[in-house]
DNA sequence: ATGTATGCAAACCATTTGCAACTCT
DNA sequence: AGAGTTGCAAATGGTTTGCATACAT
């Protein structure tokens, strides 16, 4: 699996904007806090706190796990960060914007991330039928992905 | 909140059927295992392992938490039991049949349980749009319930 | 009799908390 | 200077595992 990363220049600019948002709220900009932001802006997908603390396998300096959790919490309160629970592992953290929602496969555990609007049709139907406003940001829409579905249908029907 | 329970007679009959299923698979029917089944058949909604171990607040004998987990796992392998993750608390266990799916409110944490068929329309739309077969048995469909939605819309729109 | 399941204790993972030392503003 | 943050260590909650004993078959 190839891992693509955002351009360092773009990441840096975004981090500075986020840092500015922190200052506006009277929050301090420590090295540890910057590091969390850099990890999140530099990453493709959502990250565990542990991976952030370990500096994304050495691409960034490492920091204390407890502080990472505290900073993620702070950044979440500020609205810059969200976390999602994909399956049974640790929670995964990502930038709050742009807003992604997740489809997770119960069988192979593959995760597909889609823009919010792509789920608006389903959201509308859920709202009409149940009056709920569905969100797949914190818990994914779980099911069998097309591959696993095909596989299970291959075996079925006696 | 009133807690309704299934009739003891009905529970007992169901437990015996389940016990029979266990024997057919060569599994033993110990007191601890029976107790887990009795708790699940007697309960209205999904239960935490801890509540089962504590004998549903004294209505049943208590048993060891580790054994409860082991038995729940066994019963899940056999297909008699399922577990669901509603929010951040412990996993909750329920009978696999009849199949229920869950809607959970992200704001007030209320949970609505619905029969599988009620979500077939949504499942069809998910399948058409993404090719996924959606299941809301292990993770619920999460969103804002009608109450919390009304409340949040009351405040909104500046 | 024999392997399975139990109960207790200890380990485990993800996360949170207490606290003294440090550092951003 | 002074409040916000850090790093480390210890506590927490949920769940799993090791192991000797007890029990269902």
GROMACS .gro file of C-alpha atoms (C1' of nucleotides) in nm:
model
  366
    1UNK     CA    1   0.000   0.000   0.000
    2UNK     CA    2   0.153   0.333  -0.112
    3UNK     CA    3   0.141   0.619   0.134
    4UNK     CA    4   0.106   0.962  -0.021
    5UNK     CA    5   0.166   1.274   0.184
    6UNK     CA    6   0.058   1.632   0.148
    7UNK     CA    7   0.326   1.870   0.030
    8UNK     CA    8   0.537   2.001   0.318
    9UNK     CA    9   0.475   2.360   0.205
   10UNK     CA   10   0.099   2.319   0.211
   11UNK     CA   11   0.117   2.144   0.545
   12UNK     CA   12   0.323   2.423   0.694
   13UNK     CA   13   0.083   2.692   0.575
   14UNK     CA   14  -0.213   2.505   0.719
   15UNK     CA   15  -0.037   2.447   1.046
   16UNK     CA   16   0.030   2.820   1.076
   17UNK     CA   17  -0.337   2.895   1.018
   18UNK     CA   18  -0.436   2.644   1.285
   19UNK     CA   19  -0.176   2.785   1.522
   20UNK     CA   20  -0.330   3.125   1.468
   21UNK     CA   21  -0.671   2.988   1.559
   22UNK     CA   22  -0.523   2.856   1.882
   23UNK     CA   23  -0.372   3.189   1.975
   24UNK     CA   24  -0.701   3.363   1.913
   25UNK     CA   25  -0.857   3.141   2.174
   26UNK     CA   26  -0.583   3.222   2.422
   27UNK     CA   27  -0.431   2.876   2.393
   28UNK     CA   28  -0.055   2.841   2.392
   29UNK     CA   29   0.145   2.705   2.104
   30UNK     CA   30   0.392   2.460   2.247
   31UNK     CA   31   0.625   2.236   2.053
   32UNK     CA   32   0.420   1.930   2.147
   33UNK     CA   33   0.099   2.094   2.026
   34UNK     CA   34   0.256   2.198   1.696
   35UNK     CA   35   0.374   1.844   1.647
   36UNK     CA   36   0.024   1.704   1.678
   37UNK     CA   37  -0.098   1.955   1.420
   38UNK     CA   38   0.188   1.875   1.185
   39UNK     CA   39   0.117   1.505   1.209
   40UNK     CA   40  -0.250   1.554   1.134
   41UNK     CA   41  -0.196   1.798   0.849
   42UNK     CA   42   0.074   1.579   0.701
   43UNK     CA   43  -0.120   1.254   0.719
   44UNK     CA   44  -0.347   1.109   0.456
   45UNK     CA   45  -0.589   0.930   0.682
   46UNK     CA   46  -0.685   0.930   1.050
   47UNK     CA   47  -0.408   0.853   1.301
   48UNK     CA   48  -0.396   0.687   1.639
   49UNK     CA   49  -0.261   0.888   1.932
   50UNK     CA   50   0.019   0.638   1.960
   51UNK     CA   51   0.134   0.687   1.603
   52UNK     CA   52   0.138   1.061   1.658
   53UNK     CA   53   0.334   1.023   1.982
   54UNK     CA   54   0.589   0.812   1.801
   55UNK     CA   55   0.639   1.086   1.544
   56UNK     CA   56   0.485   0.897   1.254
   57UNK     CA   57   0.756   0.634   1.258
   58UNK     CA   58   1.038   0.881   1.291
   59UNK     CA   59   0.936   1.141   1.035
   60UNK     CA   60   0.870   1.380   1.323
   61UNK     CA   61   1.013   1.406   1.675
   62UNK     CA   62   0.837   1.184   1.925
   63UNK     CA   63   0.637   1.315   2.216
   64UNK     CA   64   0.466   1.196   2.529
   65UNK     CA   65   0.154   0.989   2.474
   66UNK     CA   66  -0.041   1.151   2.758
   67UNK     CA   67   0.034   1.494   2.617
   68UNK     CA   68  -0.075   1.384   2.274
   69UNK     CA   69  -0.408   1.274   2.418
   70UNK     CA   70  -0.445   1.601   2.605
   71UNK     CA   71  -0.365   1.802   2.297
   72UNK     CA   72  -0.600   1.604   2.080
   73UNK     CA   73  -0.871   1.671   2.332
   74UNK     CA   74  -0.797   2.042   2.331
   75UNK     CA   75  -0.788   2.057   1.954
   76UNK     CA   76  -1.115   1.874   1.943
   77UNK     CA   77  -1.276   2.127   2.177
   78UNK     CA   78  -1.150   2.403   1.953
   79UNK     CA   79  -1.308   2.225   1.659
   80UNK     CA   80  -0.993   2.163   1.460
   81UNK     CA   81  -0.988   1.787   1.516
   82UNK     CA   82  -1.230   1.497   1.529
   83UNK     CA   83  -1.191   1.134   1.617
   84UNK     CA   84  -1.352   0.826   1.475
   85UNK     CA   85  -1.388   0.469   1.600
   86UNK     CA   86  -1.322   0.227   1.319
   87UNK     CA   87  -1.367  -0.120   1.457
   88UNK     CA   88  -1.210  -0.243   1.779
   89UNK     CA   89  -0.870  -0.069   1.780
   90UNK     CA   90  -0.775   0.265   1.930
   91UNK     CA   91  -0.961   0.581   1.833
   92UNK     CA   92  -0.827   0.757   1.524
   93UNK     CA   93  -0.785   1.131   1.493
   94UNK     CA   94  -0.815   1.352   1.189
   95UNK     CA   95  -0.867   1.714   1.093
   96UNK     CA   96  -1.225   1.824   1.137
   97UNK     CA   97  -1.220   1.992   0.797
   98UNK     CA   98  -1.272   1.895   0.523
   99UNK     CA   99  -1.547   1.679   0.667
  100UNK     CA  100  -1.512   1.315   0.583
  101UNK     CA  101  -1.742   1.033   0.671
  102UNK     CA  102  -1.648   0.666   0.675
  103UNK     CA  103  -1.767   0.335   0.542
  104UNK     CA  104  -1.605   0.040   0.714
  105UNK     CA  105  -1.613  -0.326   0.617
  106UNK     CA  106  -1.700  -0.558   0.902
  107UNK     CA  107  -1.523  -0.847   0.732
  108UNK     CA  108  -1.195  -0.722   0.582
  109UNK     CA  109  -1.185  -0.400   0.788
  110UNK     CA  110  -1.113  -0.186   0.485
  111UNK     CA  111  -1.221   0.173   0.532
  112UNK     CA  112  -1.349   0.402   0.264
  113UNK     CA  113  -1.363   0.770   0.337
  114UNK     CA  114  -1.609   0.986   0.148
  115UNK     CA  115  -1.697   1.354   0.141
  116UNK     CA  116  -1.993   1.449   0.355
  117UNK     CA  117  -2.217   1.526   0.057
  118UNK     CA  118  -2.187   1.175  -0.078
  119UNK     CA  119  -2.396   1.055   0.211
  120UNK     CA  120  -2.660   1.326   0.186
  121UNK     CA  121  -2.899   1.102  -0.001
  122UNK     CA  122  -2.883   0.837   0.267
  123UNK     CA  123  -2.904   1.104   0.534
  124UNK     CA  124  -3.223   1.235   0.376
  125UNK     CA  125  -3.381   0.891   0.378
  126UNK     CA  126  -3.285   0.827   0.738
  127UNK     CA  127  -3.429   1.161   0.832
  128UNK     CA  128  -3.751   1.096   0.649
  129UNK     CA  129  -3.802   0.751   0.792
  130UNK     CA  130  -3.679   0.800   1.148
  131UNK     CA  131  -3.636   1.171   1.204
  132UNK     CA  132  -3.267   1.118   1.283
  133UNK     CA  133  -2.992   1.328   1.131
  134UNK     CA  134  -2.734   1.059   1.055
  135UNK     CA  135  -2.363   1.124   1.100
  136UNK     CA  136  -2.089   0.882   1.000
  137UNK     CA  137  -1.800   1.089   1.134
  138UNK     CA  138  -1.763   0.945   1.481
  139UNK     CA  139  -1.878   0.594   1.405
  140UNK     CA  140  -1.866   0.474   1.046
  141UNK     CA  141  -2.138   0.327   0.837
  142UNK     CA  142  -2.056  -0.041   0.884
  143UNK     CA  143  -2.130  -0.324   0.651
  144UNK     CA  144  -1.986  -0.565   0.402
  145UNK     CA  145  -1.780  -0.399   0.130
  146UNK     CA  146  -1.846  -0.497  -0.231
  147UNK     CA  147  -1.557  -0.747  -0.232
  148UNK     CA  148  -1.653  -0.930   0.083
  149UNK     CA  149  -2.016  -0.919  -0.021
  150UNK     CA  150  -1.939  -1.087  -0.352
  151UNK     CA  151  -1.733  -1.346  -0.171
  152UNK     CA  152  -2.008  -1.424   0.078
  153UNK     CA  153  -2.268  -1.442  -0.199
  154UNK     CA  154  -2.045  -1.677  -0.391
  155UNK     CA  155  -2.062  -1.927  -0.107
  156UNK     CA  156  -2.431  -1.886  -0.026
  157UNK     CA  157  -2.762  -2.019  -0.168
  158UNK     CA  158  -2.776  -2.403  -0.120
  159UNK     CA  159  -3.785   0.411   3.353
  160UNK     CA  160  -3.989   0.091   3.394
  161UNK     CA  161  -3.814  -0.236   3.328
  162UNK     CA  162  -4.031  -0.505   3.175
  163UNK     CA  163  -3.916  -0.864   3.169
  164UNK     CA  164  -4.006  -1.160   2.961
  165UNK     CA  165  -4.220  -1.421   3.134
  166UNK     CA  166  -4.013  -1.669   3.335
  167UNK     CA  167  -4.188  -1.959   3.163
  168UNK     CA  168  -4.103  -1.833   2.817
  169UNK     CA  169  -3.749  -1.761   2.924
  170UNK     CA  170  -3.705  -2.110   3.061
  171UNK     CA  171  -3.831  -2.273   2.741
  172UNK     CA  172  -3.600  -2.062   2.530
  173UNK     CA  173  -3.306  -2.135   2.753
  174UNK     CA  174  -3.369  -2.508   2.717
  175UNK     CA  175  -3.373  -2.477   2.339
  176UNK     CA  176  -3.045  -2.287   2.347
  177UNK     CA  177  -2.894  -2.542   2.583
  178UNK     CA  178  -2.991  -2.810   2.336
  179UNK     CA  179  -2.811  -2.621   2.060
  180UNK     CA  180  -2.501  -2.617   2.276
  181UNK     CA  181  -2.510  -2.989   2.339
  182UNK     CA  182  -2.550  -3.057   1.970
  183UNK     CA  183  -2.220  -2.881   1.913
  184UNK     CA  184  -2.051  -3.083   2.183
  185UNK     CA  185  -2.033  -2.790   2.422
  186UNK     CA  186  -2.093  -2.842   2.788
  187UNK     CA  187  -2.377  -2.690   2.980
  188UNK     CA  188  -2.234  -2.556   3.300
  189UNK     CA  189  -2.413  -2.351   3.561
  190UNK     CA  190  -2.220  -2.040   3.460
  191UNK     CA  191  -2.313  -2.087   3.096
  192UNK     CA  192  -2.678  -2.138   3.177
  193UNK     CA  193  -2.672  -1.822   3.381
  194UNK     CA  194  -2.548  -1.615   3.090
  195UNK     CA  195  -2.826  -1.754   2.873
  196UNK     CA  196  -3.086  -1.689   3.141
  197UNK     CA  197  -2.972  -1.331   3.178
  198UNK     CA  198  -2.989  -1.270   2.805
  199UNK     CA  199  -3.323  -1.439   2.756
  200UNK     CA  200  -3.467  -1.259   3.055
  201UNK     CA  201  -3.346  -0.914   2.961
  202UNK     CA  202  -3.526  -0.653   2.756
  203UNK     CA  203  -3.226  -0.487   2.598
  204UNK     CA  204  -2.856  -0.558   2.550
  205UNK     CA  205  -2.649  -0.617   2.867
  206UNK     CA  206  -2.291  -0.552   2.964
  207UNK     CA  207  -2.079  -0.847   3.073
  208UNK     CA  208  -2.048  -0.686   3.412
  209UNK     CA  209  -2.421  -0.667   3.465
  210UNK     CA  210  -2.451  -1.034   3.373
  211UNK     CA  211  -2.168  -1.127   3.610
  212UNK     CA  212  -2.343  -0.942   3.889
  213UNK     CA  213  -2.656  -1.146   3.830
  214UNK     CA  214  -2.867  -0.857   3.703
  215UNK     CA  215  -2.858  -0.677   4.035
  216UNK     CA  216  -2.927  -0.985   4.239
  217UNK     CA  217  -3.212  -1.141   4.042
  218UNK     CA  218  -2.976  -1.421   3.946
  219UNK     CA  219  -2.670  -1.570   4.116
  220UNK     CA  220  -2.351  -1.384   4.037
  221UNK     CA  221  -2.065  -1.533   3.844
  222UNK     CA  222  -1.708  -1.461   3.752
  223UNK     CA  223  -1.656  -1.179   3.505
  224UNK     CA  224  -1.383  -1.359   3.309
  225UNK     CA  225  -1.606  -1.662   3.269
  226UNK     CA  226  -1.891  -1.444   3.155
  227UNK     CA  227  -1.668  -1.300   2.884
  228UNK     CA  228  -1.551  -1.645   2.783
  229UNK     CA  229  -1.905  -1.773   2.766
  230UNK     CA  230  -2.029  -1.477   2.572
  231UNK     CA  231  -1.751  -1.538   2.323
  232UNK     CA  232  -1.845  -1.904   2.292
  233UNK     CA  233  -2.212  -1.824   2.253
  234UNK     CA  234  -2.124  -1.571   1.989
  235UNK     CA  235  -1.923  -1.828   1.795
  236UNK     CA  236  -2.220  -2.061   1.812
  237UNK     CA  237  -2.436  -1.782   1.675
  238UNK     CA  238  -2.672  -1.748   1.969
  239UNK     CA  239  -2.539  -1.411   2.084
  240UNK     CA  240  -2.420  -1.084   1.932
  241UNK     CA  241  -2.263  -0.777   2.082
  242UNK     CA  242  -2.302  -0.413   1.994
  243UNK     CA  243  -2.098  -0.103   2.072
  244UNK     CA  244  -2.328   0.181   2.165
  245UNK     CA  245  -2.111   0.481   2.229
  246UNK     CA  246  -1.804   0.473   2.451
  247UNK     CA  247  -1.907   0.234   2.730
  248UNK     CA  248  -1.856  -0.141   2.752
  249UNK     CA  249  -1.978  -0.369   2.476
  250UNK     CA  250  -2.337  -0.486   2.519
  251UNK     CA  251  -2.456  -0.839   2.455
  252UNK     CA  252  -2.789  -0.960   2.328
  253UNK     CA  253  -2.949  -1.260   2.169
  254UNK     CA  254  -2.867  -1.291   1.802
  255UNK     CA  255  -3.230  -1.361   1.721
  256UNK     CA  256  -3.463  -1.188   1.668
  257UNK     CA  257  -3.229  -0.957   1.480
  258UNK     CA  258  -3.234  -0.601   1.602
  259UNK     CA  259  -3.046  -0.306   1.468
  260UNK     CA  260  -2.977   0.014   1.656
  261UNK     CA  261  -3.007   0.387   1.613
  262UNK     CA  262  -2.807   0.585   1.867
  263UNK     CA  263  -2.817   0.955   1.944
  264UNK     CA  264  -2.476   1.118   1.956
  265UNK     CA  265  -2.607   1.394   2.180
  266UNK     CA  266  -2.837   1.239   2.444
  267UNK     CA  267  -2.713   0.881   2.394
  268UNK     CA  268  -3.064   0.745   2.370
  269UNK     CA  269  -3.081   0.419   2.178
  270UNK     CA  270  -3.364   0.303   1.963
  271UNK     CA  271  -3.376  -0.059   1.861
  272UNK     CA  272  -3.561  -0.157   1.546
  273UNK     CA  273  -3.633  -0.481   1.364
  274UNK     CA  274  -3.396  -0.556   1.082
  275UNK     CA  275  -3.658  -0.501   0.812
  276UNK     CA  276  -3.714  -0.144   0.916
  277UNK     CA  277  -3.372  -0.059   0.782
  278UNK     CA  278  -3.409  -0.246   0.457
  279UNK     CA  279  -3.494   0.068   0.263
  280UNK     CA  280  -3.181   0.240   0.380
  281UNK     CA  281  -2.982  -0.074   0.323
  282UNK     CA  282  -3.103  -0.083  -0.036
  283UNK     CA  283  -2.996   0.274  -0.095
  284UNK     CA  284  -2.653   0.216   0.056
  285UNK     CA  285  -2.612  -0.090  -0.158
  286UNK     CA  286  -2.714   0.092  -0.472
  287UNK     CA  287  -2.490   0.390  -0.412
  288UNK     CA  288  -2.182   0.222  -0.263
  289UNK     CA  289  -2.220  -0.150  -0.313
  290UNK     CA  290  -2.200  -0.204   0.063
  291UNK     CA  291  -2.443  -0.422   0.253
  292UNK     CA  292  -2.504  -0.208   0.560
  293UNK     CA  293  -2.540  -0.364   0.904
  294UNK     CA  294  -2.635  -0.173   1.217
  295UNK     CA  295  -2.605  -0.467   1.453
  296UNK     CA  296  -2.248  -0.430   1.571
  297UNK     CA  297  -2.221  -0.054   1.544
  298UNK     CA  298  -2.540   0.148   1.545
  299UNK     CA  299  -2.656   0.402   1.296
  300UNK     CA  300  -2.543   0.716   1.477
  301UNK     CA  301  -2.690   1.062   1.453
  302UNK     CA  302  -2.901   1.320   1.624
  303UNK     CA  303  -3.235   1.189   1.745
  304UNK     CA  304  -3.547   1.390   1.664
  305UNK     CA  305  -3.546   1.560   2.006
  306UNK     CA  306  -3.186   1.670   1.998
  307UNK     CA  307  -3.222   1.769   1.637
  308UNK     CA  308  -3.517   1.997   1.714
  309UNK     CA  309  -3.322   2.145   2.001
  310UNK     CA  310  -3.016   2.216   1.790
  311UNK     CA  311  -3.229   2.365   1.512
  312UNK     CA  312  -3.401   2.587   1.762
  313UNK     CA  313  -3.067   2.748   1.846
  314UNK     CA  314  -2.929   2.766   1.492
  315UNK     CA  315  -2.961   3.007   1.197
  316UNK     CA  316  -2.809   3.347   1.290
  317DA     C1'  317  -1.173  -4.091   3.292
  318DT     C1'  318  -1.097  -3.713   3.024
  319DG     C1'  319  -1.110  -3.307   2.839
  320DT     C1'  320  -1.378  -2.868   2.920
  321DA     C1'  321  -1.504  -2.491   3.186
  322DT     C1'  322  -1.436  -2.246   3.609
  323DG     C1'  323  -1.248  -1.901   3.937
  324DC     C1'  324  -0.901  -1.624   4.079
  325DA     C1'  325  -0.504  -1.338   3.980
  326DA     C1'  326  -0.230  -1.117   3.685
  327DA     C1'  327  -0.156  -0.909   3.231
  328DC     C1'  328  -0.320  -0.614   2.873
  329DC     C1'  329  -0.452  -0.212   2.589
  330DA     C1'  330  -0.638   0.242   2.533
  331DT     C1'  331  -0.701   0.632   2.791
  332DT     C1'  332  -0.703   0.950   3.193
  333DT     C1'  333  -0.520   1.174   3.596
  334DG     C1'  334  -0.189   1.370   3.966
  335DC     C1'  335   0.178   1.638   4.020
  336DA     C1'  336   0.617   1.878   4.018
  337DA     C1'  337   0.899   2.096   3.672
  338DC     C1'  338   0.900   2.386   3.282
  339DT     C1'  339   0.776   2.744   2.919
  340DC     C1'  340   0.495   3.026   2.650
  341DT     C1'  341   0.292   3.489   2.672
  342DA     C1'  342   0.530   3.663   3.711
  343DG     C1'  343   0.192   3.347   3.634
  344DA     C1'  344  -0.119   3.050   3.418
  345DG     C1'  345  -0.101   2.691   3.070
  346DT     C1'  346   0.164   2.268   2.936
  347DT     C1'  347   0.467   1.908   2.972
  348DG     C1'  348   0.662   1.455   3.099
  349DC     C1'  349   0.665   1.086   3.384
  350DA     C1'  350   0.433   0.757   3.670
  351DA     C1'  351   0.049   0.571   3.849
  352DA     C1'  352  -0.451   0.483   3.817
  353DT     C1'  353  -0.848   0.355   3.539
  354DG     C1'  354  -1.194   0.079   3.269
  355DG     C1'  355  -1.282  -0.288   2.970
  356DT     C1'  356  -1.128  -0.721   2.828
  357DT     C1'  357  -0.809  -1.123   2.790
  358DT     C1'  358  -0.498  -1.487   2.950
  359DG     C1'  359  -0.245  -1.842   3.258
  360DC     C1'  360  -0.309  -2.190   3.545
  361DA     C1'  361  -0.451  -2.517   3.891
  362DT     C1'  362  -0.899  -2.697   4.039
  363DA     C1'  363  -1.370  -2.861   3.965
  364DC     C1'  364  -1.714  -3.058   3.686
  365DA     C1'  365  -2.001  -3.228   3.277
  366DT     C1'  366  -2.004  -3.590   2.981
   0.00000   0.00000   0.00000
